[in-house]
XYZ file of C-alpha atoms in Angstrom:
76
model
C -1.644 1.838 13.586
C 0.203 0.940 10.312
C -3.305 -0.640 8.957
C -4.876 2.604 9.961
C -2.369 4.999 8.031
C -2.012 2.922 5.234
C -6.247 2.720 5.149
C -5.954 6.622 4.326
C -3.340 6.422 1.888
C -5.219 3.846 -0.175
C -8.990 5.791 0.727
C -7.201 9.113 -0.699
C -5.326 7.833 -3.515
C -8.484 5.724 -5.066
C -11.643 6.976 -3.817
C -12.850 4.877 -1.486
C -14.273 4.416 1.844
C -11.342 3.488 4.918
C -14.330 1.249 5.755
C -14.657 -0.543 2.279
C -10.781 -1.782 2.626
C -9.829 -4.634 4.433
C -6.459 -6.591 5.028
C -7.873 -8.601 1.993
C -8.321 -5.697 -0.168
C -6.471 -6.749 -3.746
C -5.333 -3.541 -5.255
C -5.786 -4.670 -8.731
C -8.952 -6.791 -8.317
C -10.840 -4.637 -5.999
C -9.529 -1.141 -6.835
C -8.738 -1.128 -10.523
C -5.142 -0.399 -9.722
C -2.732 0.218 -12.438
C 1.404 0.299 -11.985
C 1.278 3.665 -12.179
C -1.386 4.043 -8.999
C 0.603 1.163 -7.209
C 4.086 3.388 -7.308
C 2.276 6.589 -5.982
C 0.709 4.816 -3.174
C 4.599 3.149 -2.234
C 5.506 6.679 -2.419
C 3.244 7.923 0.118
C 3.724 4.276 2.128
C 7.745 5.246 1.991
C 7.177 9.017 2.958
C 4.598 8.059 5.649
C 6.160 5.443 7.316
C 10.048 6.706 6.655
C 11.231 3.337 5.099
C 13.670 3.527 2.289
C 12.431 2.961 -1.377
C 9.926 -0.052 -2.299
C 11.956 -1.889 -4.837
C 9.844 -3.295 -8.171
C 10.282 -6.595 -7.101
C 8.954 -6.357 -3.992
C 6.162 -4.027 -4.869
C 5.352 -6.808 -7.983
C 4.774 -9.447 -4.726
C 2.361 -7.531 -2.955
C -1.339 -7.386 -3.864
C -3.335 -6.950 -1.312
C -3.424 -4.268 1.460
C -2.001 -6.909 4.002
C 1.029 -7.722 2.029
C 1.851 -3.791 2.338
C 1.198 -3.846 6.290
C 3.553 -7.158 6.437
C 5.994 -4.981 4.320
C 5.411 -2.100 6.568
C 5.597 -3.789 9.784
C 8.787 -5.585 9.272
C 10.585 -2.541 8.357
C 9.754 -0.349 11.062
């Protein structure tokens, strides 16, 4: 369920197919992310999932869509 929810945020925010993106899925690598694109999608992540903010250390270690479902998971 998180990997699901998550799979739309990313699909919406960069243009992509929920089938292209995997747990493996690097953000910068794969989607061209930039810091900017990385804080809007912790936005959605912390309005979707009702965690409290992402701090910038935290959001610095995670690259890949799978460190954002560990994240995820562990808070909720």
């Amino acid at each position: 369920m998180v990997f699901e929810k998550l799979c739309k945020i990313v699909a919406d925010q960069f243009g992509v197919s929920e089938s292209e993106i995997t747990m493996d899925t690097n953000f910068v690598e794969d989607l061209d992310a930039d810091s900017l694109d990385l804080v809007e999608v912790m936005m959605s992540v912390e309005d979707t999932f009702h965690i409290e903010e992402i701090d910038e250390e935290e959001l610095q270690s995670m690259k890949t869509v799978g460190d954002v479902v560990n994240y995820i998971s562990d808070r909720i």
